[in-house]
PDB file of C-alpha atoms in Angstrom:
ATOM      1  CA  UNK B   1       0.000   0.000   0.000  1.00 63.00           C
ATOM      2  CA  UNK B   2       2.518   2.692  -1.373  1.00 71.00           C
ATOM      3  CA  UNK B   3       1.139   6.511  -2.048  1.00 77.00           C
ATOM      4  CA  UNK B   4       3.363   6.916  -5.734  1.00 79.00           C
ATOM      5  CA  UNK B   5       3.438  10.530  -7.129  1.00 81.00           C
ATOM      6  CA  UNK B   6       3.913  11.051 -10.784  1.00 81.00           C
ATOM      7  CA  UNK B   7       5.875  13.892 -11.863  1.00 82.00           C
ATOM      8  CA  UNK B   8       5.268  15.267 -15.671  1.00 81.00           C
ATOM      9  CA  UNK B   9       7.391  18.578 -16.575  1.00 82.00           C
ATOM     10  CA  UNK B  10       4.346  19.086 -19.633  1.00 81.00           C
ATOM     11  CA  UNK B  11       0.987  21.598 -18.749  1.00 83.00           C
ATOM     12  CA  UNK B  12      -1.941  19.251 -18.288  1.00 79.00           C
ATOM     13  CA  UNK B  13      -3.352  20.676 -20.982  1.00 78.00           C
ATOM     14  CA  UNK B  14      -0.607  19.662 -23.521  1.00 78.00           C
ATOM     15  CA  UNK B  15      -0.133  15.808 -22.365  1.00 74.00           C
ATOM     16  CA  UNK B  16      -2.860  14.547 -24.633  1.00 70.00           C
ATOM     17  CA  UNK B  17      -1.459  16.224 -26.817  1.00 74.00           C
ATOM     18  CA  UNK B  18       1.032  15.451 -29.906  1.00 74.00           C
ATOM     19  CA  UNK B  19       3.945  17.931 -29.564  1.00 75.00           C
ATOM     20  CA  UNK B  20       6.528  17.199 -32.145  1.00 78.00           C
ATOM     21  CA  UNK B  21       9.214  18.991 -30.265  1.00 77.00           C
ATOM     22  CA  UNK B  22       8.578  15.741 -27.567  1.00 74.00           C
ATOM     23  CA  UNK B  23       7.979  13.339 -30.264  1.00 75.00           C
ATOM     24  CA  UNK B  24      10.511  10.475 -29.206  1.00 80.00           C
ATOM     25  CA  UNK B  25       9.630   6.851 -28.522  1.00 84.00           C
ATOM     26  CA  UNK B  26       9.925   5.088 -24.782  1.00 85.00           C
ATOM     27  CA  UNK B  27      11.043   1.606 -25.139  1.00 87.00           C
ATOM     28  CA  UNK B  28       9.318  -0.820 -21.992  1.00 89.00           C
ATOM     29  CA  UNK B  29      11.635  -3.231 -21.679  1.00 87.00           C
ATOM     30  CA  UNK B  30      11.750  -6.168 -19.135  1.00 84.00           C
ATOM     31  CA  UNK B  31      12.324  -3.991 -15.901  1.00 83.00           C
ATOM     32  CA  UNK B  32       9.319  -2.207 -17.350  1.00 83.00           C
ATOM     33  CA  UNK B  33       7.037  -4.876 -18.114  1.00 82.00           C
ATOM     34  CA  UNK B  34       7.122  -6.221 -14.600  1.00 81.00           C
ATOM     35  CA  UNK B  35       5.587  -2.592 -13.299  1.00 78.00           C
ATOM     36  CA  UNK B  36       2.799  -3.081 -16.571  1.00 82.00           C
ATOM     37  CA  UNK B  37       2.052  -6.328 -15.381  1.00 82.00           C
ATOM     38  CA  UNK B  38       1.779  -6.580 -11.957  1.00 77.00           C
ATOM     39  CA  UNK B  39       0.857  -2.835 -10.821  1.00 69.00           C
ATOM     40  CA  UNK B  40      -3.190  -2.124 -11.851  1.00 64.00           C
ATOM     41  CA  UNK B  41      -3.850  -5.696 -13.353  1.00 72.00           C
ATOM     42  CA  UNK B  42      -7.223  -5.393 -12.806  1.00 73.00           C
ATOM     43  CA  UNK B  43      -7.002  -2.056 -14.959  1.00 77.00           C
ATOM     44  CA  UNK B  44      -5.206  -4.349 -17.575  1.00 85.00           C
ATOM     45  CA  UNK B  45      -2.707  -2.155 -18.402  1.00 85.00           C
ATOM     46  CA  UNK B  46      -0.155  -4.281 -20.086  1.00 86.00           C
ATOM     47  CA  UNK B  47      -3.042  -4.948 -22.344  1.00 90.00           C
ATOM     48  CA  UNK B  48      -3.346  -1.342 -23.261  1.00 90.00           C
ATOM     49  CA  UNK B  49       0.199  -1.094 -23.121  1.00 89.00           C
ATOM     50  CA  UNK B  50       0.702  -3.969 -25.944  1.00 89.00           C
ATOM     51  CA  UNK B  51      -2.778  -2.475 -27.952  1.00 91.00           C
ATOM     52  CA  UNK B  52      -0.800   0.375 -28.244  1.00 89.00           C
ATOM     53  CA  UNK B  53       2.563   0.144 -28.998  1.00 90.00           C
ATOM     54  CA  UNK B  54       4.905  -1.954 -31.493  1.00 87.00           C
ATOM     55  CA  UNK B  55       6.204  -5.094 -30.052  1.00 87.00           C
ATOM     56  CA  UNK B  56      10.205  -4.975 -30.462  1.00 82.00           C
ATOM     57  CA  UNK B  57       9.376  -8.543 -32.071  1.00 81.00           C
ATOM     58  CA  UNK B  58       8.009  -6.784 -34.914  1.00 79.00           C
ATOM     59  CA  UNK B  59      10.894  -4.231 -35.469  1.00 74.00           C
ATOM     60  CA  UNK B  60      14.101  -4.751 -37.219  1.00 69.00           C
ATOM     61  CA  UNK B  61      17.666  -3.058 -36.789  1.00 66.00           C
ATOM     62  CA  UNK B  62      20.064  -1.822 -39.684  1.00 66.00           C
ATOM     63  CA  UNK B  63      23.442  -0.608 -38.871  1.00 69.00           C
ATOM     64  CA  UNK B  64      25.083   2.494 -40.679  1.00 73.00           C
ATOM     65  CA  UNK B  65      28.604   2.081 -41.127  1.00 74.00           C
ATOM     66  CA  UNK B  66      31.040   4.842 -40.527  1.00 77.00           C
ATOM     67  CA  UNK B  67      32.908   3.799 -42.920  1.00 78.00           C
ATOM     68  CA  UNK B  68      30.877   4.791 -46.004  1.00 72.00           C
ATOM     69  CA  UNK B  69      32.634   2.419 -48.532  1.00 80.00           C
ATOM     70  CA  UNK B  70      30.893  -0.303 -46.702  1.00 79.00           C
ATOM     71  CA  UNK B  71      27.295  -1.321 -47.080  1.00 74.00           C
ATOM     72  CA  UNK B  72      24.189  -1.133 -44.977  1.00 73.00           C
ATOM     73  CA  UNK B  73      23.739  -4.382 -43.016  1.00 69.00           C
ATOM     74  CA  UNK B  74      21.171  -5.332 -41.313  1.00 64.00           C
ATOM     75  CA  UNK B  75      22.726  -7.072 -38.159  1.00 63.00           C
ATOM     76  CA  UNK B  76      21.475 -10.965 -36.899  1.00 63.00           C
ATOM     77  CA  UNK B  77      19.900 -10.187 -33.346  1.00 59.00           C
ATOM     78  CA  UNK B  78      18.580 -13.093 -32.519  1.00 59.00           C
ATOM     79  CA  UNK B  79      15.850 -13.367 -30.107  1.00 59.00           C
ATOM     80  CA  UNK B  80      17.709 -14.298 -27.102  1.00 65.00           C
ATOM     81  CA  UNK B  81      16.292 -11.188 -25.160  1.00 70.00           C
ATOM     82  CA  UNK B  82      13.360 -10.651 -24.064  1.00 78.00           C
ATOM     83  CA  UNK B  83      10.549  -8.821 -25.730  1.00 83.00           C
ATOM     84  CA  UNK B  84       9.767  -5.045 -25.281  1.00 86.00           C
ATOM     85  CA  UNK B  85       7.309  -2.718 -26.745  1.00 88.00           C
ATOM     86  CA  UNK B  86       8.035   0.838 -28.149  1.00 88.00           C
ATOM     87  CA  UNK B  87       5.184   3.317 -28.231  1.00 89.00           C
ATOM     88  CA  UNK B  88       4.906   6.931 -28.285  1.00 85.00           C
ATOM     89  CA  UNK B  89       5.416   9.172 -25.695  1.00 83.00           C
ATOM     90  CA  UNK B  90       2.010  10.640 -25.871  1.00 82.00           C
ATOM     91  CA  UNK B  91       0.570   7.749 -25.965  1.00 86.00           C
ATOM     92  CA  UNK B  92       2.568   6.378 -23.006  1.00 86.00           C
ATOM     93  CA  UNK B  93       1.338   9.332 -21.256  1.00 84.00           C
ATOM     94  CA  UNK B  94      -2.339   9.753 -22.071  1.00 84.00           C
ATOM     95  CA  UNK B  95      -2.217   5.660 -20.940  1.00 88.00           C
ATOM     96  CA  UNK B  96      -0.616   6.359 -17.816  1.00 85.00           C
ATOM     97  CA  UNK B  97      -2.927   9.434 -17.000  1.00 83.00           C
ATOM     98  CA  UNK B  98      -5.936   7.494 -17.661  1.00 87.00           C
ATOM     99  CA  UNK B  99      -5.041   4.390 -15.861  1.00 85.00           C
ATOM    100  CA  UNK B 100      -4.101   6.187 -13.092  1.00 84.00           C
ATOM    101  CA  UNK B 101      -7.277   8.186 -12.893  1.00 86.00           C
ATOM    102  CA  UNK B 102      -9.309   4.175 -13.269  1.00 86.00           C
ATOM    103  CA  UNK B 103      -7.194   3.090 -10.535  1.00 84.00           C
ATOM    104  CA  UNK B 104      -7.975   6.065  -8.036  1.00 84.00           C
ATOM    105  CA  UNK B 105     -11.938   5.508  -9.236  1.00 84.00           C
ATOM    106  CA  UNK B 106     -12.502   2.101  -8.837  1.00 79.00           C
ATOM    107  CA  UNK B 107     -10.291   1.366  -5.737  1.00 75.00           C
ATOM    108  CA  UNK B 108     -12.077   0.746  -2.133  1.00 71.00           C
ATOM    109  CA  UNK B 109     -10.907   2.738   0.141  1.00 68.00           C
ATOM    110  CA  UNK B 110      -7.953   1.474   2.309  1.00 65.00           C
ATOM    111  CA  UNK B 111      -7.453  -1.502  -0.429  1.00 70.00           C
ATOM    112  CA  UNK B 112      -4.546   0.047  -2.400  1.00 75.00           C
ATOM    113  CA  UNK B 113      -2.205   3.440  -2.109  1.00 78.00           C
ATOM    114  CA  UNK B 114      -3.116   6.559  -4.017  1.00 81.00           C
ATOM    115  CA  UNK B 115      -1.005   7.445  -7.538  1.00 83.00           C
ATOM    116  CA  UNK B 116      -1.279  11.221  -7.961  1.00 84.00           C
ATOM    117  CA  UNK B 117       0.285  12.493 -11.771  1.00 82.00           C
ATOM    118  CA  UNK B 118       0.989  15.789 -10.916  1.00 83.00           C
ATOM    119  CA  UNK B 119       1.341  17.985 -14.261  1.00 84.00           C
ATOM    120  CA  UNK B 120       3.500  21.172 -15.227  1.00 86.00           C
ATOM    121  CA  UNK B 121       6.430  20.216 -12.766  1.00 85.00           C
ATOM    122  CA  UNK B 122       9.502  18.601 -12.636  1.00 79.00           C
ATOM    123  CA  UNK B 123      11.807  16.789 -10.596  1.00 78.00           C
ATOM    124  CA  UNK B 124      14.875  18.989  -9.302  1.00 79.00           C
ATOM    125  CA  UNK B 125      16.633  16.857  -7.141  1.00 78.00           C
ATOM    126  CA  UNK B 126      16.362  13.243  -4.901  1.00 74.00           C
ATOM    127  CA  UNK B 127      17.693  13.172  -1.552  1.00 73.00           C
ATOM    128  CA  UNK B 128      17.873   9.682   0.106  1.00 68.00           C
ATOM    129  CA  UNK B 129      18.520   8.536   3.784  1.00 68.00           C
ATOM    130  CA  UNK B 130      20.213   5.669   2.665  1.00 66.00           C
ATOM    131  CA  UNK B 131      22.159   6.741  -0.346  1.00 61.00           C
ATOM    132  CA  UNK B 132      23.905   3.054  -0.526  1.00 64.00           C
ATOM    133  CA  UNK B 133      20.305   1.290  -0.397  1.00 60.00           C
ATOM    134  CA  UNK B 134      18.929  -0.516  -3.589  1.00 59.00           C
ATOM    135  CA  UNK B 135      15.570   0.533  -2.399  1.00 56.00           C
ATOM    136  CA  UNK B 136      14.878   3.897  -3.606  1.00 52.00           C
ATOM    137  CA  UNK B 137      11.458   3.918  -2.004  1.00 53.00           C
ATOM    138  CA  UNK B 138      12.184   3.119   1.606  1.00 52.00           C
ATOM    139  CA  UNK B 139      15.193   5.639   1.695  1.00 51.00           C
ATOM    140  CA  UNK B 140      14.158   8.885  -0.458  1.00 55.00           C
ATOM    141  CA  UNK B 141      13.498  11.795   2.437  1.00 52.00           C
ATOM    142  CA  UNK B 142      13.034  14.913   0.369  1.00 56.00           C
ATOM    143  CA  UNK B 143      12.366  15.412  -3.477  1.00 62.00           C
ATOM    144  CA  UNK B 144      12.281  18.749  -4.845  1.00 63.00           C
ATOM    145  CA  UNK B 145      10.182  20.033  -7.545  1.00 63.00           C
ATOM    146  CA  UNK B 146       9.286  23.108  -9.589  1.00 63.00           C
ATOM    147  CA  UNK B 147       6.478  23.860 -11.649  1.00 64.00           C
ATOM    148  CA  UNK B 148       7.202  25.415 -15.030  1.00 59.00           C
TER     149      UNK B 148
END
């Protein structure tokens, strides 16, 4: 039962938005996948997450050479790694708004933490308690933010 904040540096009125000066991809890889899948899975958001994206099954590689008297390649990956999906960052974020806004909803009270996505800021710094702990969540004692 963890209260999570989410920090976005965009206005709220601009994350549903496509702005092509933000118009990058977020790969969810592994490390990912096991937040999609086991936070909100009766929200089914790996489900949206996968509806939405391109699985990195689906997507092949080419290498340019720096040496331009050699020819484009396209490299043998393999698929010895596991599978992640790539999907747009507005999309990520309208997904993660609105699941977070199902969660809060439908939730009985006491049952599960409160996510707040708190727009138009942004993360200055992190200080922990524990700086040599692996987990961030029971050591962070102050985090700083600024809205824009």
């Amino acid at each position: 039962n963890y209260d999570v904040t989410i920090y976005e540096a965009s206005p709220k009125e601009m994350i549903y938005n496509y702005n092509p000066g933000l118009a990058y991809l977020y790969n969810i890889n592994c490390h990912g996948r096991d937040f999609t899948e086991g936070c909100c899975t009766h929200l089914q958001l790996h489900e949206k997450l996968i509806d939405s994206s391109i699985s990195s099954e689906d997507v092949q590689f080419m290498i340019v050479p720096s040496d331009p008297a050699k020819g484009i390649s396209q490299p043998s990956l393999g698929r010895d790694f596991p599978t992640s999906h790539w999907i747009a960052r507005h999309d990520m974020m309208k997904l993660l708004q609105d699941t977070v806004q199902q969660h809060n909803e439908r939730k009985e009270k006491g049952s599960a933490g409160n996510i707040e996505f708190c727009a138009g800021v942004k993360c200055e710094s992190v200080s922990t308690t524990n700086p040599t702990s692996n987990n961030l969540g029971s050591s962070v004692s102050t985090i700083i933010i600024s809205s824009n």
